[in-house]
Amino acid sequence: MAKRIFITGIGIISAIGKNTSETLSNIKSASSGVGEIQYLQTVHKGKLPLCEVKYDNQQLCALANIDPQTRITRTSLLGIIAAQEAWRSAGSPVLGDGRTGVFSGNTVGGMDKTEHFYADFMEDEQAGDVQTMLTHECAESTERIADSLGATGMVSTISTACSSSANTIMLGARMIKHGLLDRAIVGGVDALTKFTVNGFNVLQILDEAYSQPFDENRRGLNLGEGAGFIVLEAEGIAKEAHILGELVGYANSNDAYHQTASSPDGTGAFLAMKGALDVAQIEPSQIDYVNVHGTGTPNNDLSEGIAMQRLFGKNMPKFSSTKAFTGHTLGASGGVEAVLSVLALQHKIIYPNLRFETPIEALGGTMIPETELLENQELNYILSNSFGFGGNTSSLVFKAYQ
Amino acid sequence: MEELIEKLKVQIIKQLNLEDVEPDEIDPNEMLFDANGELGLDSIDALELIVLLDKEYGIKIKNQDEGKKIFHSLNTMAEYILQHQN
Amino acid sequence: MKKNIYINGLSNISPQETFYQPMGATIAPPQGAFFTCQEPNYKEFIQKKLLRRMSRIVRMGLATAHKALDDANNPSLDAIISGTAWGCVKDTEKFLETIIENKEAYLTPTAFVQSTHNTVAGQIALLHHNNCYNMSYVQGNVSFESALIDAMLLFYDNKANNILVNGIDEQTEKLGILLERLECAKAGVRVMGEGAACFILSDQPTPNTYAKVAGVNMLYRPKDKTAVQQSIQHTLQEANIPLEAIDVVLTGNKTLAIEKELFPTADYSQYKTLCGEYPTSTAFAMAVGAQVLKGDLPTKTALGIHKKAPKHILIYNNHQDINHSIILLSKVSA
């Protein structure tokens, strides 16, 4: 019989707070992190809203306990802050024994620094601080996180666009299941950059107003930044007092339809959700809440909704998109939403899908997300979806600890 | 109009990196986005064409559905440009 | 739980002539501080209208996928797993340059879409209409090893019979300038390279099987030399292969202290003299190593291997004492 995999720690930083307690209180008071651009230097300031982490890099250095003179990216800082919180909340287990893995999902690495350097480099190929490029790769932030924790087990980075960190959670679980690791710190991080903001903007999938996931009149997504990490520990290793929940299901598939668009029948999303339920050995009717990918783009929400209708039929569980709070944190979103899922299990709450008004007609007008915070919920199983460009689709199933 | 169409052909070939396509090979009435057609353009190409109109003609298209009608063929594209260019 | 994993098909685009045939007697030298791939005629594998928007790394990734699948007699794939450290450099540069040049206006969506690290794995799925497991690892010098370990887990879980795994990285002119400024690339000292090697791994051998992947391991910041040696020994023990059975070490290193102490009688080949230094160079080593184990003589000669019929090959690469990678290959009949 395979070992059970417990979640013993969580850590998060996003537009709605620098730790789990701030995150929770902002969600409870329905205060979204979306707003006018304050920190990113871009021509879109004042035009496109973003969900920025409300600290500049110097303040983040203070939060991460790092000398502000250090050459470090915003990506690494956000990752270190969330991973450290996750590790502390797991009771600061020993990490230097080579049996702890650190897996992080990330899409643009140190692009926040690279794009500054590159402007000098384009003027003159010998100009600019070339050492900046050493912080460019996605793996760099993962290694900084591992080093900040003193972890010496397997360290790896996954980049499957917006499903990146859901996939690291899956990797950690599989490594533990096969006895290759006892413990893994898994999740992901992404910082806002001109590169991503302009990329999504030119694809015309950004909302110039505040996003409305799963609404008939949705116009697009609001980009966000942040990091979310959870600590997975094997049964027998995890200390009872720290167990927050259990990871019971996970699956990954590919939509194989289009580079950026989701298929009209939601094939990839359906396969991921179905696969995760199969690994968990549960029926769709046992899912109590779905934290949907729900970006707020016309295409994603329709395709995901169709896939959910295929899976759940008439018995649609309660669902909501928390991206109306955090924005779409890209490579971090699977980690951020895993933390939110565990918090939901812990506090028996279901999150509101902010700004929802009208159900999507093409989904029969019956798919209505939760719009108020629900408390005292009997939550046993939560399904969390993360889908990305390149057709990457992943789903995770979290279970309340019993 | 004809002059504009000839100019558009060259611009489209460049913008979409249509290697091996000569301007003369594009029929102004041909559907640009027919999956089985000669060019077989897709939704990412449509976004490229939106950028082209903005960059070369100062015309902004915010709605991709609107784009679909405008980019039906070279003729419809040229007509739209003539109507909207100031 | 443990299973035999076979390499049933492979394809390799490298600075040497490795794509259409095994490496020959003529060895291509680097140009200054760089090695550049000898690329095939992509039109043989990819439709013209798709080719137009693909950068070199995507082309190399797709062509090797096509050829490796063909080589393995086109089995249906249960997973596609990529390893790439640098990712789609060319399209990233292109998008970044336009952002800066045009002050965030008139950008090209194609470059952005193709700049993501999962472009190659996603495109393989798209072109082969494959809805299966799809993953992209971007862990510097152990990106390819991460992909291999993931594949092993899928086999252990009985989730797959055939898995495509690749290791791909591209050089660009701009990247070259940066690598020279960082003193990573220096003619005569360190030659930087690039390449794309693709493998079809399977839990069952076929008449085309090249070799067995008998073990994979990666280390992060090991304490000392002993920790690395223990890890290599552990990898061998798990595969029931004694130290003295290693015939050949394909090493990515310049100084061979760690490996020479363990394997004093093995043949050594410093494979980077053929492909250059790049993060997924161990994928090149695995391709040529597998060809040698299948009895390919020209490849054996090109690598400077003297042992008559090698049975076990160890690939070992140490990147700046941060990431160590260990891959163990065995002859199928062994």
Coordinates of C-alpha atoms in Angstrom, one line a residue, chain C:
Chain C
M1 CA 8.5 -1.3 -8.4
K2 CA 11.9 -1.0 -10.2
K3 CA 11.7 -1.7 -13.9
N4 CA 14.0 -2.0 -16.8
I5 CA 13.8 1.0 -19.0
Y6 CA 14.9 0.6 -22.6
I7 CA 16.0 3.2 -25.2
N8 CA 14.0 2.0 -28.3
G9 CA 14.6 5.0 -30.5
L10 CA 16.7 8.1 -30.6
S11 CA 17.6 11.1 -32.7
N12 CA 20.3 13.6 -32.2
I13 CA 21.0 17.0 -33.7
S14 CA 24.4 18.2 -32.7
P15 CA 27.4 20.1 -33.9
Q16 CA 28.5 16.8 -35.4
E17 CA 26.8 15.0 -38.3
T18 CA 24.6 12.9 -36.0
F19 CA 21.2 13.3 -37.5
Y20 CA 21.0 11.4 -40.7
Q21 CA 23.6 8.8 -39.7
P22 CA 25.8 7.9 -36.7
M23 CA 28.7 10.2 -36.1
G24 CA 31.4 9.6 -38.8
A25 CA 35.2 9.8 -38.9
T26 CA 35.2 13.5 -39.7
I27 CA 34.9 15.5 -36.6
A28 CA 33.7 19.1 -37.0
P29 CA 35.8 21.6 -35.0
P30 CA 34.2 24.5 -33.1
Q31 CA 34.2 28.0 -34.5
G32 CA 36.1 30.0 -31.9
A33 CA 34.3 29.7 -28.6
F34 CA 31.2 28.1 -30.1
F35 CA 29.9 24.9 -31.6
T36 CA 26.8 25.2 -33.8
C37 CA 24.5 22.4 -34.7
Q38 CA 24.5 20.8 -38.2
E39 CA 20.8 21.0 -38.9
P40 CA 18.7 18.8 -41.1
N41 CA 16.3 19.9 -43.9
Y42 CA 13.3 20.6 -41.7
K43 CA 10.9 20.5 -44.6
E44 CA 11.2 16.7 -44.6
F45 CA 9.5 16.6 -41.2
I46 CA 7.4 19.8 -40.7
Q47 CA 4.8 21.4 -42.9
K48 CA 5.9 24.6 -44.5
K49 CA 3.1 26.7 -43.1
L50 CA 4.0 25.6 -39.6
L51 CA 7.7 26.0 -40.1
R52 CA 7.4 29.7 -40.8
R53 CA 6.9 30.7 -37.2
M54 CA 9.2 28.2 -35.5
S55 CA 12.6 29.2 -34.1
R56 CA 15.5 26.8 -34.3
I57 CA 15.0 25.2 -31.0
V58 CA 11.4 24.3 -31.9
R59 CA 12.5 23.0 -35.3
M60 CA 15.2 20.9 -33.7
G61 CA 12.9 19.6 -31.0
L62 CA 10.2 18.6 -33.6
A63 CA 12.6 17.1 -36.1
T64 CA 14.3 14.9 -33.4
A65 CA 10.9 13.9 -32.0
H66 CA 9.8 12.8 -35.5
K67 CA 12.9 10.9 -36.2
A68 CA 13.2 9.2 -32.8
L69 CA 9.6 8.1 -33.1
D70 CA 10.2 6.7 -36.5
D71 CA 13.3 5.0 -35.3
A72 CA 11.3 3.3 -32.5
N73 CA 8.7 2.2 -35.1
N74 CA 6.2 4.9 -34.0
P75 CA 4.7 3.5 -30.8
S76 CA 1.9 5.4 -29.2
L77 CA 3.2 7.8 -26.6
D78 CA 2.1 7.9 -23.0
A79 CA 4.1 10.9 -22.0
I80 CA 6.2 13.8 -23.5
I81 CA 8.9 15.2 -21.2
S82 CA 11.3 18.0 -22.2
G83 CA 14.4 19.2 -20.5
T84 CA 15.7 22.7 -21.5
A85 CA 17.6 25.2 -19.4
W86 CA 17.8 28.1 -21.6
G87 CA 14.4 27.5 -23.3
C88 CA 13.3 29.3 -26.4
V89 CA 16.1 32.0 -26.3
K90 CA 15.6 33.4 -29.8
D91 CA 11.9 34.2 -29.4
T92 CA 12.5 35.5 -25.9
E93 CA 15.1 37.9 -27.3
K94 CA 12.9 38.9 -30.1
F95 CA 10.0 39.8 -27.9
L96 CA 12.2 41.6 -25.4
E97 CA 13.9 43.6 -28.1
T98 CA 10.6 44.8 -29.5
I99 CA 9.3 45.8 -26.1
I100 CA 12.4 47.9 -25.6
E101 CA 12.7 49.2 -29.2
N102 CA 9.0 50.1 -29.7
K103 CA 8.4 51.1 -26.1
E104 CA 5.9 48.4 -25.4
A105 CA 3.9 48.9 -28.6
Y106 CA 3.5 47.0 -31.9
L107 CA 4.6 43.7 -30.4
T108 CA 4.5 40.4 -32.1
P109 CA 2.3 37.8 -30.4
T110 CA 4.0 34.9 -32.1
A111 CA 7.4 35.6 -30.4
F112 CA 5.7 35.7 -27.0
V113 CA 3.7 32.6 -27.5
Q114 CA 6.8 30.7 -28.7
S115 CA 9.0 32.1 -25.9
T116 CA 7.6 29.9 -23.2
H117 CA 9.8 27.0 -22.0
N118 CA 7.1 24.4 -22.7
T119 CA 6.8 25.4 -26.4
V120 CA 8.6 22.3 -27.7
A121 CA 6.8 19.7 -25.6
G122 CA 3.5 21.5 -26.3
Q123 CA 4.2 21.5 -30.1
I124 CA 5.1 17.8 -30.1
A125 CA 1.7 17.1 -28.4
L126 CA -0.1 19.4 -30.8
L127 CA 1.5 17.9 -34.0
H128 CA 1.0 14.4 -32.8
H129 CA -2.5 15.0 -31.4
N130 CA -1.4 13.6 -28.1
N131 CA -3.4 14.4 -25.0
C132 CA -1.0 12.5 -22.7
Y133 CA 1.2 13.6 -19.8
N134 CA 3.2 16.6 -20.8
M135 CA 6.0 18.2 -18.8
S136 CA 8.9 20.6 -19.2
Y137 CA 11.9 20.8 -16.8
V138 CA 14.1 23.9 -16.7
Q139 CA 16.6 23.0 -14.0
G140 CA 19.8 24.3 -15.4
N141 CA 22.4 21.5 -16.0
V142 CA 20.1 18.8 -14.7
S143 CA 17.0 19.7 -16.8
F144 CA 17.4 16.5 -18.9
E145 CA 18.1 14.4 -15.8
S146 CA 14.9 15.8 -14.2
A147 CA 13.0 14.7 -17.3
L148 CA 14.5 11.2 -17.1
I149 CA 13.6 10.8 -13.4
D150 CA 10.1 11.9 -14.1
A151 CA 9.9 9.2 -16.9
M152 CA 11.2 6.6 -14.5
L153 CA 8.4 7.4 -12.0
L154 CA 5.8 7.1 -14.7
F155 CA 7.1 3.6 -15.6
Y156 CA 7.2 2.6 -11.9
D157 CA 3.6 3.7 -11.6
N158 CA 2.6 1.6 -14.6
K159 CA 1.3 4.9 -16.2
A160 CA 3.3 4.5 -19.4
N161 CA 4.7 2.0 -21.9
N162 CA 6.4 4.5 -24.1
I163 CA 7.7 8.0 -23.2
L164 CA 9.4 10.6 -25.3
V165 CA 12.2 12.4 -23.4
N166 CA 14.4 15.1 -24.8
G167 CA 17.2 17.4 -23.9
I168 CA 17.3 20.6 -26.0
D169 CA 19.1 24.0 -25.9
E170 CA 19.8 26.6 -28.5
Q171 CA 22.6 29.2 -28.9
T172 CA 21.9 32.6 -30.4
E173 CA 24.2 35.3 -31.5
K174 CA 23.1 37.5 -28.5
L175 CA 23.5 34.7 -26.0
G176 CA 26.9 34.1 -27.4
I177 CA 27.9 37.7 -26.7
L178 CA 26.6 37.4 -23.1
L179 CA 28.4 34.1 -22.6
E180 CA 31.6 35.6 -23.7
R181 CA 31.2 38.6 -21.4
L182 CA 30.5 36.2 -18.6
E183 CA 33.6 34.4 -19.5
C184 CA 31.6 31.2 -19.9
A185 CA 32.7 31.0 -23.6
K186 CA 36.4 31.4 -24.3
A187 CA 38.1 30.1 -27.4
G188 CA 40.6 27.4 -26.5
V189 CA 39.3 27.3 -22.9
R190 CA 35.6 26.6 -22.9
V191 CA 33.6 26.1 -26.1
M192 CA 29.9 26.6 -25.7
G193 CA 27.6 24.4 -27.7
E194 CA 24.0 23.5 -28.3
G195 CA 22.0 20.5 -29.3
A196 CA 18.7 18.5 -29.3
A197 CA 18.6 14.8 -28.5
C198 CA 15.4 12.9 -28.3
F199 CA 14.7 9.4 -26.9
I200 CA 11.8 7.0 -27.0
L201 CA 12.0 5.1 -23.7
S202 CA 10.0 2.0 -23.2
D203 CA 9.4 -0.7 -20.5
Q204 CA 9.8 -3.4 -23.2
P205 CA 12.7 -4.0 -25.5
T206 CA 12.3 -4.3 -29.3
P207 CA 14.8 -5.5 -32.0
N208 CA 15.8 -1.8 -32.3
T209 CA 16.7 -1.3 -28.6
Y210 CA 19.9 0.6 -28.1
A211 CA 20.5 0.2 -24.4
K212 CA 19.0 0.1 -21.0
V213 CA 18.9 3.2 -18.8
A214 CA 20.0 1.4 -15.7
G215 CA 20.1 4.4 -13.3
V216 CA 19.7 8.2 -13.1
N217 CA 20.7 10.4 -10.2
M218 CA 21.2 14.1 -9.6
L219 CA 22.8 15.9 -6.7
Y220 CA 22.4 19.4 -5.5
R221 CA 25.4 21.0 -3.7
P222 CA 26.8 17.8 -2.3
K223 CA 28.9 18.2 0.8
D224 CA 32.1 16.9 -0.6
K225 CA 33.8 14.6 -3.1
T226 CA 32.9 11.6 -1.0
A227 CA 29.2 12.4 -1.2
V228 CA 29.4 12.4 -5.0
Q229 CA 31.3 9.1 -5.1
Q230 CA 28.8 7.5 -2.7
S231 CA 26.0 8.6 -4.9
I232 CA 27.6 7.1 -8.0
Q233 CA 28.3 3.9 -6.1
H234 CA 24.7 3.9 -4.8
T235 CA 23.4 4.3 -8.4
L236 CA 25.5 1.3 -9.5
Q237 CA 24.5 -0.9 -6.5
E238 CA 20.8 -0.3 -7.3
A239 CA 21.4 -1.6 -10.8
N240 CA 23.6 -4.5 -9.4
I241 CA 26.6 -3.4 -11.4
P242 CA 30.0 -3.6 -9.7
L243 CA 32.4 -0.7 -10.0
E244 CA 34.8 -2.6 -12.2
A245 CA 32.1 -3.4 -14.7
I246 CA 32.0 0.1 -15.9
D247 CA 33.9 0.0 -19.3
V248 CA 33.5 3.6 -20.3
V249 CA 33.0 6.9 -18.6
L250 CA 31.5 9.7 -20.7
T251 CA 32.6 12.6 -18.7
G252 CA 31.5 16.2 -19.0
N253 CA 34.4 17.4 -16.8
K254 CA 37.9 18.7 -17.4
T255 CA 39.5 17.3 -14.3
L256 CA 38.6 13.7 -13.7
A257 CA 39.5 13.2 -10.1
I258 CA 36.2 12.0 -8.7
E259 CA 35.6 9.5 -11.5
K260 CA 39.2 8.2 -11.9
E261 CA 39.3 7.2 -8.3
L262 CA 36.2 5.0 -8.7
F263 CA 37.0 3.7 -12.2
P264 CA 40.8 3.5 -12.7
T265 CA 40.6 1.0 -15.6
A266 CA 37.7 2.5 -17.6
D267 CA 38.0 4.2 -20.9
Y268 CA 37.4 7.9 -20.7
S269 CA 35.8 10.2 -23.2
Q270 CA 35.3 13.9 -22.7
Y271 CA 32.2 14.2 -24.9
K272 CA 32.0 17.9 -24.8
T273 CA 34.9 18.1 -27.2
L274 CA 32.3 17.1 -29.8
C275 CA 29.2 19.1 -28.7
G276 CA 30.5 21.9 -26.5
E277 CA 29.3 23.0 -23.1
Y278 CA 25.6 23.5 -22.7
P279 CA 23.1 22.6 -20.0
T280 CA 21.5 19.6 -21.6
S281 CA 24.8 18.2 -23.0
T282 CA 24.2 15.0 -21.1
A283 CA 21.4 14.2 -23.6
F284 CA 24.0 14.3 -26.4
A285 CA 26.2 11.9 -24.2
M286 CA 23.3 9.6 -23.7
A287 CA 22.6 9.4 -27.4
V288 CA 26.1 8.6 -28.4
G289 CA 26.6 6.3 -25.4
A290 CA 23.5 4.3 -26.4
Q291 CA 24.7 4.1 -30.0
V292 CA 28.0 2.7 -28.8
L293 CA 26.3 0.0 -26.6
K294 CA 24.3 -1.0 -29.7
G295 CA 27.6 -1.7 -31.4
D296 CA 28.0 1.4 -33.5
L297 CA 31.7 1.5 -34.4
P298 CA 32.1 4.9 -36.0
T299 CA 30.5 6.5 -32.9
K300 CA 32.8 4.5 -30.7
T301 CA 35.8 5.7 -32.7
A302 CA 34.7 9.3 -32.7
L303 CA 34.5 9.2 -28.9
G304 CA 38.0 7.7 -28.6
I305 CA 36.8 4.5 -26.9
H306 CA 39.2 1.6 -27.2
K307 CA 37.5 -1.2 -25.2
K308 CA 36.2 -3.8 -27.6
A309 CA 32.6 -4.3 -26.6
P310 CA 31.6 -2.0 -23.8
K311 CA 28.7 -3.2 -21.7
H312 CA 28.2 -0.5 -19.1
I313 CA 28.7 3.2 -19.7
L314 CA 28.5 5.9 -17.0
I315 CA 27.8 9.5 -17.9
Y316 CA 28.9 11.9 -15.2
N317 CA 28.8 15.7 -15.3
N318 CA 29.6 18.1 -12.6
H319 CA 28.5 21.7 -13.1
Q320 CA 30.4 24.1 -10.9
D321 CA 30.0 21.7 -7.9
I322 CA 26.3 22.8 -7.7
N323 CA 24.6 20.3 -9.9
H324 CA 26.0 16.8 -10.5
S325 CA 24.4 14.4 -12.9
I326 CA 24.8 10.6 -13.1
I327 CA 23.4 8.4 -15.9
L328 CA 24.1 4.7 -16.1
L329 CA 23.6 2.9 -19.4
S330 CA 23.8 -0.9 -20.0
K331 CA 24.0 -3.1 -23.0
V332 CA 20.7 -5.0 -23.4
S333 CA 22.1 -8.5 -23.5
A334 CA 24.4 -7.7 -20.5

